[in-house]
Short mmCIF file of C-alpha atoms in Angstrom, two decimals:
data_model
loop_
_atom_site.label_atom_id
_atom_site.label_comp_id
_atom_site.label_asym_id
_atom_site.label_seq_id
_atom_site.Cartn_x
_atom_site.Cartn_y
_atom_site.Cartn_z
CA UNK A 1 49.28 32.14 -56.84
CA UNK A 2 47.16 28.77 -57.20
CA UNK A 3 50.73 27.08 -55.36
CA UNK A 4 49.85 28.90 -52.60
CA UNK A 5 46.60 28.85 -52.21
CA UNK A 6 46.88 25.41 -52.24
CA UNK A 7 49.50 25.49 -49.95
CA UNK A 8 46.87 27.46 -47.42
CA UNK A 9 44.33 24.92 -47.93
CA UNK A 10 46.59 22.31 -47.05
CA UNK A 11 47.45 23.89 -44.26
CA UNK A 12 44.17 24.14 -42.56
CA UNK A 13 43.61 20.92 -43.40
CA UNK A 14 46.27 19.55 -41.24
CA UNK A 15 46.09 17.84 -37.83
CA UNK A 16 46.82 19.89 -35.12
CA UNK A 17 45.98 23.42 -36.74
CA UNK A 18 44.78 25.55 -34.14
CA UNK A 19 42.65 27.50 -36.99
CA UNK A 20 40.03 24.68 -37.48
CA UNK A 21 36.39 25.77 -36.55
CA UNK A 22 35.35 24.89 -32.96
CA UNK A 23 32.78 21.77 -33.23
CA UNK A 24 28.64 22.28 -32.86
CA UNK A 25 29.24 20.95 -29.07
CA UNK A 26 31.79 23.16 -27.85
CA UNK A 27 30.14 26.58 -28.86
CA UNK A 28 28.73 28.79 -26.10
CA UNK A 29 24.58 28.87 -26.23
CA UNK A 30 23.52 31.44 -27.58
CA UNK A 31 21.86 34.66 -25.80
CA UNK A 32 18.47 34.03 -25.16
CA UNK A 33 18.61 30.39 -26.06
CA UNK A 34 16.85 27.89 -23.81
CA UNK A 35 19.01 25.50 -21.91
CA UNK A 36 17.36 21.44 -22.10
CA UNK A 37 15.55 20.70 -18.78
CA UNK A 38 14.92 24.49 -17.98
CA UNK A 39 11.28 24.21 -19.45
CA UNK A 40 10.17 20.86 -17.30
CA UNK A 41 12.11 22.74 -14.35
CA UNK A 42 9.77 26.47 -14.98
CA UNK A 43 6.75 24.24 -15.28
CA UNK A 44 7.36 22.41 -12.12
CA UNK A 45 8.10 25.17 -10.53
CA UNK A 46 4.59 27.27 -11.61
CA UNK A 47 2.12 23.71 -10.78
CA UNK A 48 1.69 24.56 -7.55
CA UNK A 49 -0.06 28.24 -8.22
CA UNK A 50 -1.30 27.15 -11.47
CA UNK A 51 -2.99 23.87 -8.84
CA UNK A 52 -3.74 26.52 -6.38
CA UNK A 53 -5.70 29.05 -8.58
CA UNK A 54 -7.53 25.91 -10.56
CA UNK A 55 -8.90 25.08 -6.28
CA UNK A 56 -9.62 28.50 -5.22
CA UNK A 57 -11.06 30.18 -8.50
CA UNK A 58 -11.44 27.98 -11.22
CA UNK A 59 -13.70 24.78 -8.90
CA UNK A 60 -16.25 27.52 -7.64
CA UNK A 61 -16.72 28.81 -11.02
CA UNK A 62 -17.33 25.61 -12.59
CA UNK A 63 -19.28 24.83 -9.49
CA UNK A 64 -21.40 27.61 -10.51
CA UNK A 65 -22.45 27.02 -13.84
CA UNK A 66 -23.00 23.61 -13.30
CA UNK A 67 -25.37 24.78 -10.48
CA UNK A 68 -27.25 27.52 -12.79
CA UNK A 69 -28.83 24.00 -14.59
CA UNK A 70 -30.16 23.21 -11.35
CA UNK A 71 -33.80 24.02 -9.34
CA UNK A 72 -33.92 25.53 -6.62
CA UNK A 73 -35.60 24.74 -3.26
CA UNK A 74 -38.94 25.65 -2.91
CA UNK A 75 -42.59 24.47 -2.58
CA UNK A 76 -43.13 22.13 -5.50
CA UNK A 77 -46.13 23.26 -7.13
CA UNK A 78 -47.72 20.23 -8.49
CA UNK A 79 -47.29 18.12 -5.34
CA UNK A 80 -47.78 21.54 -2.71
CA UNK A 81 -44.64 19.44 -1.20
CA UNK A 82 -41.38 21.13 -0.18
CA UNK A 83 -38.54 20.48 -2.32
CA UNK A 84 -35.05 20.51 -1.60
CA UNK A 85 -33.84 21.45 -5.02
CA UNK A 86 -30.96 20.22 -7.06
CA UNK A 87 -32.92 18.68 -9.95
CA UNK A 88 -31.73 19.35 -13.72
CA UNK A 89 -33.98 22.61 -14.64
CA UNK A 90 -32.04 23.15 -17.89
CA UNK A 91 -31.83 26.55 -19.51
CA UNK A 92 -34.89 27.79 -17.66
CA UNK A 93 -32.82 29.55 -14.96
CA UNK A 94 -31.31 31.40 -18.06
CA UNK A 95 -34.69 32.25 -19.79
CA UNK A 96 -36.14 33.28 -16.44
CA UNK A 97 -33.74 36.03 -16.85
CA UNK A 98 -32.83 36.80 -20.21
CA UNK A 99 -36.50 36.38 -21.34
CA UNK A 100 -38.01 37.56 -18.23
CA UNK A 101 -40.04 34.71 -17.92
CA UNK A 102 -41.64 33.50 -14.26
CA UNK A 103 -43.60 30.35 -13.33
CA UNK A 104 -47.07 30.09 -12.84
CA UNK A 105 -48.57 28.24 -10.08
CA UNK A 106 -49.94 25.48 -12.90
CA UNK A 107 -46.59 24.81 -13.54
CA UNK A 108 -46.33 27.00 -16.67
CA UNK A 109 -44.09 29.84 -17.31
CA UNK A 110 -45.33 33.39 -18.02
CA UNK A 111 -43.88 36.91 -18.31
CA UNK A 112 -42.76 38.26 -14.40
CA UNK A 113 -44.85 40.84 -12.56
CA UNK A 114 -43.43 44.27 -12.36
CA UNK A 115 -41.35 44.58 -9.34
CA UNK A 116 -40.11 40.96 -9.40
CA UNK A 117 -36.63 40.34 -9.51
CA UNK A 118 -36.96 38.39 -12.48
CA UNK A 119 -38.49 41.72 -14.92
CA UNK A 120 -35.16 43.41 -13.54
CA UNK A 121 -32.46 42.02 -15.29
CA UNK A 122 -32.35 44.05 -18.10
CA UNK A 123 -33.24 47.61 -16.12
CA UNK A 124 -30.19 46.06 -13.79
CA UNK A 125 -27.92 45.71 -17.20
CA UNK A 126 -28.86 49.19 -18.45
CA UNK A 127 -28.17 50.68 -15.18
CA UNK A 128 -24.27 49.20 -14.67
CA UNK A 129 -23.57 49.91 -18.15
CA UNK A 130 -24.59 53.80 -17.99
CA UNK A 131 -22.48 54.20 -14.86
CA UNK A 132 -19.61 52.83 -16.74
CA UNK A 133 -20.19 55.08 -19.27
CA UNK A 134 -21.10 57.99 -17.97
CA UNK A 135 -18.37 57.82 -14.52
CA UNK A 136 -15.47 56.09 -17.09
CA UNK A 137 -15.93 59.24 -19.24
CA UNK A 138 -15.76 61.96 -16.58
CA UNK A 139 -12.55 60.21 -14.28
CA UNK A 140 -10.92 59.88 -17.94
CA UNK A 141 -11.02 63.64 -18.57
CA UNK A 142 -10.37 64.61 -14.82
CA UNK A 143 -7.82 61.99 -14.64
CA UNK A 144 -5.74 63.56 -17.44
CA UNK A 145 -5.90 66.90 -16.11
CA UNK A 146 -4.94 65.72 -12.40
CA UNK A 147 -2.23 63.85 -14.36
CA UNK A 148 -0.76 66.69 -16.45
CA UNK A 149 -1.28 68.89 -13.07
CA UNK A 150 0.99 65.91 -10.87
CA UNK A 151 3.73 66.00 -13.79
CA UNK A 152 4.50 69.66 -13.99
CA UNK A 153 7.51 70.97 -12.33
CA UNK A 154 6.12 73.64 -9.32
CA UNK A 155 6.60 74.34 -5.71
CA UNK A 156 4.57 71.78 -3.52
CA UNK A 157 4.15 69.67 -5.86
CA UNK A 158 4.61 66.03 -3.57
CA UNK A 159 1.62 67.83 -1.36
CA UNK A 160 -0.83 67.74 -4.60
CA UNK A 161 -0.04 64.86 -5.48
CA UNK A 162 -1.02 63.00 -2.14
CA UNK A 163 -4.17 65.56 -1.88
CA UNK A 164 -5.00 64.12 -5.43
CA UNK A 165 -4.55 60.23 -3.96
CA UNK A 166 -6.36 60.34 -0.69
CA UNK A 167 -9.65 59.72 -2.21
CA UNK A 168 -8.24 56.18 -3.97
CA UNK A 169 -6.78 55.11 -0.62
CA UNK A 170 -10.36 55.38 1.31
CA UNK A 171 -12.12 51.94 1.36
CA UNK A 172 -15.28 51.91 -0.90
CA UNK A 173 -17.39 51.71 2.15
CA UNK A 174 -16.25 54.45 4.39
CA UNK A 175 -17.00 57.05 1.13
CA UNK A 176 -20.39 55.33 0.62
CA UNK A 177 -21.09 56.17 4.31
CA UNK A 178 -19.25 59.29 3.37
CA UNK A 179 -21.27 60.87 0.65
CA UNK A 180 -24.57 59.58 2.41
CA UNK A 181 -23.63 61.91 4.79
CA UNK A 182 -23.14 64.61 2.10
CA UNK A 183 -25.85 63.79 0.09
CA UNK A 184 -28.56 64.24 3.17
CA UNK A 185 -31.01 66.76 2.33
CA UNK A 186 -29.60 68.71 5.49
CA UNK A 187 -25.68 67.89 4.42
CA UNK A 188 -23.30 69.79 2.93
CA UNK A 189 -24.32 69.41 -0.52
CA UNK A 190 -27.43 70.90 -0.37
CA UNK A 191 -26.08 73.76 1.69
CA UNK A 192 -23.69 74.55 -1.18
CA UNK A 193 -25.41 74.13 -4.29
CA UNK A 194 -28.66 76.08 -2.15
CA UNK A 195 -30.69 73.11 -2.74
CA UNK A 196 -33.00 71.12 -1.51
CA UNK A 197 -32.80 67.74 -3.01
CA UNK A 198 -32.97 64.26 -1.02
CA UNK A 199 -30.50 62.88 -3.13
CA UNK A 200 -31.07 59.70 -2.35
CA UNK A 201 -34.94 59.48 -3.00
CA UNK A 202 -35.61 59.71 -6.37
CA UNK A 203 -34.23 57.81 -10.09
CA UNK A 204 -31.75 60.88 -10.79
CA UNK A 205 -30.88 63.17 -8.23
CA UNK A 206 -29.83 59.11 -6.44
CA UNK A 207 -27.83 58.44 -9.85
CA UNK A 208 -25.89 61.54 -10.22
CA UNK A 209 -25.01 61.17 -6.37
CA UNK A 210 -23.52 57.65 -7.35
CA UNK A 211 -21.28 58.95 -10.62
CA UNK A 212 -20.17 61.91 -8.37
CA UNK A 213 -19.11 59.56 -5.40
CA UNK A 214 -17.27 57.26 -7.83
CA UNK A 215 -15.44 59.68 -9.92
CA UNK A 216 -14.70 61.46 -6.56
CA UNK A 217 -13.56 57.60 -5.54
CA UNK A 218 -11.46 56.42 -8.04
CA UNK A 219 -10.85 59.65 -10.70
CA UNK A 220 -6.85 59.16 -8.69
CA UNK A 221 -6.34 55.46 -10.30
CA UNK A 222 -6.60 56.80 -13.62
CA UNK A 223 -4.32 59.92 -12.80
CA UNK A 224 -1.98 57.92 -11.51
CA UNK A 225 -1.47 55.50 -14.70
CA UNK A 226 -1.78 58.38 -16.95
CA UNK A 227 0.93 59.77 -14.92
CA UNK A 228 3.30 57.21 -15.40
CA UNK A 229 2.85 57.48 -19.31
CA UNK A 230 3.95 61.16 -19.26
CA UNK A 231 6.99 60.52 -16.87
CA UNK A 232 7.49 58.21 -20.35
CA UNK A 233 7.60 60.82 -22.55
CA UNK A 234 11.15 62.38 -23.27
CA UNK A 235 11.46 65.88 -22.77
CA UNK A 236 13.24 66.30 -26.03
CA UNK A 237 10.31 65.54 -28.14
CA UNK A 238 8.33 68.12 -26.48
CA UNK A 239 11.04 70.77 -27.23
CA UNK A 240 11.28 69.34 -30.43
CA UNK A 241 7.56 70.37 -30.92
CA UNK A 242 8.14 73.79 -29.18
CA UNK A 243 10.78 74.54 -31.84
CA UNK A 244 8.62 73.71 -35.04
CA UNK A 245 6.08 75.91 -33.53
CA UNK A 246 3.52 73.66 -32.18
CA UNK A 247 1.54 75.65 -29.25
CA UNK A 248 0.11 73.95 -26.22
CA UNK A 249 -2.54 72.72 -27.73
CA UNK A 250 -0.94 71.30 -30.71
CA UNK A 251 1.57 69.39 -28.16
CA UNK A 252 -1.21 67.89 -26.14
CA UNK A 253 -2.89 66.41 -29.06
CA UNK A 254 -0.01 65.22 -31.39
CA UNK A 255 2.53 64.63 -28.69
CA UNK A 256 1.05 64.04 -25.72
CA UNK A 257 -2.21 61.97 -26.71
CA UNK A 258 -0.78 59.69 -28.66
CA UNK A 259 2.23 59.05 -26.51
CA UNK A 260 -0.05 58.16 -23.66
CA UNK A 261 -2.56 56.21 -25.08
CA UNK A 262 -1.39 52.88 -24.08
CA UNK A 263 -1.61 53.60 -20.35
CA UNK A 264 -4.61 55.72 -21.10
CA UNK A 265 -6.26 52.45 -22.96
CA UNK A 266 -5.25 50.43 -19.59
CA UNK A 267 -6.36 52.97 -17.46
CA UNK A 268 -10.02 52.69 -19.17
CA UNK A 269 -10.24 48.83 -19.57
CA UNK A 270 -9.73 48.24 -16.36
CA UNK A 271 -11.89 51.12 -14.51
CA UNK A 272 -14.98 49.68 -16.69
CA UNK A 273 -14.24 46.64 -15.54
CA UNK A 274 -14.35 47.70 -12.18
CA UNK A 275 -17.66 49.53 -12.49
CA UNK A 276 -19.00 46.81 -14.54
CA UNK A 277 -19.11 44.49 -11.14
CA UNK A 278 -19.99 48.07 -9.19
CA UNK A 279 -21.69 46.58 -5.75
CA UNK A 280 -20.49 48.27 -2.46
CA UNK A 281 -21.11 52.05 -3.44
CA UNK A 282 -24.98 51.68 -4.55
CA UNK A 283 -25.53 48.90 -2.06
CA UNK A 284 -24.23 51.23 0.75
CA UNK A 285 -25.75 54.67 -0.55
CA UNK A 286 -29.07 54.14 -2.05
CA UNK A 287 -29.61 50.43 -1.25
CA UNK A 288 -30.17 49.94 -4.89
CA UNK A 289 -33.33 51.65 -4.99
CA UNK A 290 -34.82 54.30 -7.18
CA UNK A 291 -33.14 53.03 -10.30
CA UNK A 292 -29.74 52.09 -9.16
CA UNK A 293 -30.00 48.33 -8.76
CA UNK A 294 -26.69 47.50 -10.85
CA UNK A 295 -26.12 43.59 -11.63
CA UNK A 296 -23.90 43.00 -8.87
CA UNK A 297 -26.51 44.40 -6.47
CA UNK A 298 -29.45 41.88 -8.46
CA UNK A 299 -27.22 39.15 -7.95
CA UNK A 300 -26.75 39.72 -4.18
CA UNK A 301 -30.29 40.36 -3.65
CA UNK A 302 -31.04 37.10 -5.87
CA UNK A 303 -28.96 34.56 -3.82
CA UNK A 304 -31.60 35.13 -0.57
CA UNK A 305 -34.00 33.11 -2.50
CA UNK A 306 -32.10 30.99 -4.35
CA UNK A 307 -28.00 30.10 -5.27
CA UNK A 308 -28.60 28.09 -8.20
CA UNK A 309 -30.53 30.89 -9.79
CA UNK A 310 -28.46 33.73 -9.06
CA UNK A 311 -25.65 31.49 -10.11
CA UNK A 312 -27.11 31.52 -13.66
CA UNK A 313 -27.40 35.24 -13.00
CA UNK A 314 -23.61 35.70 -12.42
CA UNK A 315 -22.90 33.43 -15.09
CA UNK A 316 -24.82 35.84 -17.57
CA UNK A 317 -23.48 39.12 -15.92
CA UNK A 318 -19.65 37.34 -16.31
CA UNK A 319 -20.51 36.78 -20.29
CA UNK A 320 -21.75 40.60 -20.53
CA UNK A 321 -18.44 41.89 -19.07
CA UNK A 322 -16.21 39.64 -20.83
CA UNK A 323 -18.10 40.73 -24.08
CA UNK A 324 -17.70 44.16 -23.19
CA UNK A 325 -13.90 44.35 -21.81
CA UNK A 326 -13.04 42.37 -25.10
CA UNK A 327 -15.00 44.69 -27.21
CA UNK A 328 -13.11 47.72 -25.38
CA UNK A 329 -9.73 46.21 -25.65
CA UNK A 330 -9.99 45.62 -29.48
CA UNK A 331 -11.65 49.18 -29.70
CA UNK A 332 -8.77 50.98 -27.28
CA UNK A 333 -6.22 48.40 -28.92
CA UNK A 334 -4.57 48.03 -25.74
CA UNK A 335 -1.70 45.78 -24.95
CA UNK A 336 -2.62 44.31 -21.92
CA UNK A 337 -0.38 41.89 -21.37
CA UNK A 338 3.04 43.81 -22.55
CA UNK A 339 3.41 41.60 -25.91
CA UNK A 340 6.06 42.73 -28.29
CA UNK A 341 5.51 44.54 -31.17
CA UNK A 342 5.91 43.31 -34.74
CA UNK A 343 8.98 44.69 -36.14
CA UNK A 344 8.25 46.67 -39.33
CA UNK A 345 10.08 45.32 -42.45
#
């Protein structure tokens, strides 16, 4: 036995042998490995829109805050000279609006007059985030049952589903003008609810008439992502559940819910973030007045009298979202960006 195991080992050991083990260089890469040069090649290849983004988006931003230090022109109070602006003002186009603080003709600063645009910053912030609240919530419940509606099986279906899409593919200013229309204390609104409201003329009545035009508006763009998450969902497991008893109920919430949550979660992030910058719809149907002057609309109606201010203004309204979107990202736990997840050991 040890003669021929010595024998064997010999044998390998020879020249020639066709059984000796293949060297390091001559193996095939393995699957998934990366090949040298191919990360210099994928970076050249992404400079030129990683150069073009850094021109187009990232050199106006920066552009911007470094404006929001600056003054703006205007009559120089202690000299009753005009001046062109562009001197370092510091932090004191911040405080102007977080602390709601104006200057005084002495050159002093003081708390801003009601009705200036200065004492509406906060009002503005409270406004944007109730409509995120308040519309985010109702297109999330309608969305889901437009969705579960779209993903039965029934006769006509295709037609429902582009009734249920028309409103998303109207541009945001054609349904402004749209609902103004509705919303007219002659329109068709009043005439069905046997009312008499000019919608557009008071704090309420011109806030509800907002939410309802922007969950009318864009209610489809959650139904449609939702919808994609239950074309996800195997049939198997809901026959599965239909077996064990579970009724329809019981299927929505331990089947269906959590089975849909990730495109539910993306769904949500991004409509806040799209009401968060909310602009065209107020703008259009109440002109921001009578309580619906959202941050976008402040920061618009800011840049008339001066850039470098309202840039600190956008600067401060970018911040709040950010905070906001991150907050609702860790809270939803959504995976945004499609990252793997950690294998369980």
């Amino acid at each position: 036995m040890a003669v021929a195991g010595h024998t064997e080992r010999r044998t390998a050991e020879e020249p020639g042998n066709d059984r000796r083990r293949p060297s390091r260089k001559g193996r095939a890469p393995r699957r998934g490995a990366r090949r040298p040069g191919e990360a210099r090649t994928a970076y050249l290849l992404i400079a030129p829109a990683v150069l073009l983004l850094a021109l187009v988006v990232g050199y106006p931003v920066l552009k911007a805050v470094y404006q929001s230090f600056l003054t703006d022109p205007g009559l120089d109070r202690a000299t009753g000279m005009f001046d062109s602006g562009g001197n370092w003002f510091g932090l004191h186009n911040y405080t102007h609006w977080l602390l709601q603080r104006c200057a005084t003709p002495e050159g002093g600063w003081t708390s801003c007059p009601s009705g200036a645009l200065g004492s509406q910053f906060w009002g503005s912030v409270g406004v944007t985030v109730g409509f995120t609240v308040v519309a985010c919530t109702l297109e999330t419940v309608i969305g889901m049952v437009f969705a579960l509606t779209m993903h039965r099986a029934f006769r006509g279906r295709a037609m429902v589903r582009v009734a249920i899409l028309v409103p998303w593919a109207i541009p945001t200013a054609v349904t402004s003008k749209l609902w103004q229309v509705m919303f007219d204390p002659q329109g068709v609104v009043n005439k069905l609810l046997g009312t008499h409201y000019a919608w557009t003329s008071s704090l309420w009545p011109a806030r509800s008439a907002i939410v309802v035009a922007d969950t009318w508006k864009t209610t489809p763009f959650i139904a449609l992502l939702i919808l994609a998450g239950l074309q996800n969902i195997p049939a198997e497991t809901y026959e599965a559940a239909r077996i064990d008893g579970a009724g329809a109920w019981r299927r929505f919430t331990n089947v269906t819910l959590p089975l849909v949550k990730p495109a539910l979660a993306v769904a949500v992030v991004f409509r806040a973030l799209d009401t968060l910058r909310m602009y065209d719809l107020p703008k259009i149907l109440t002109g921001g007045s009578n309580g619906t002057t959202t941050s976008s609309v402040l920061v618009v109606n800011q840049l008339t009298r001066g850039a470098n201010s309202a840039s600190a203004l956008s600067t401060i309204t970018f911040v709040l979202i950010f905070v906001i979107a991150f907050g609702l990202v860790r809270l939803l736990n959504a995976n945004l960006f499609g990252a793997p997840a950690k294998a369980v050991s």
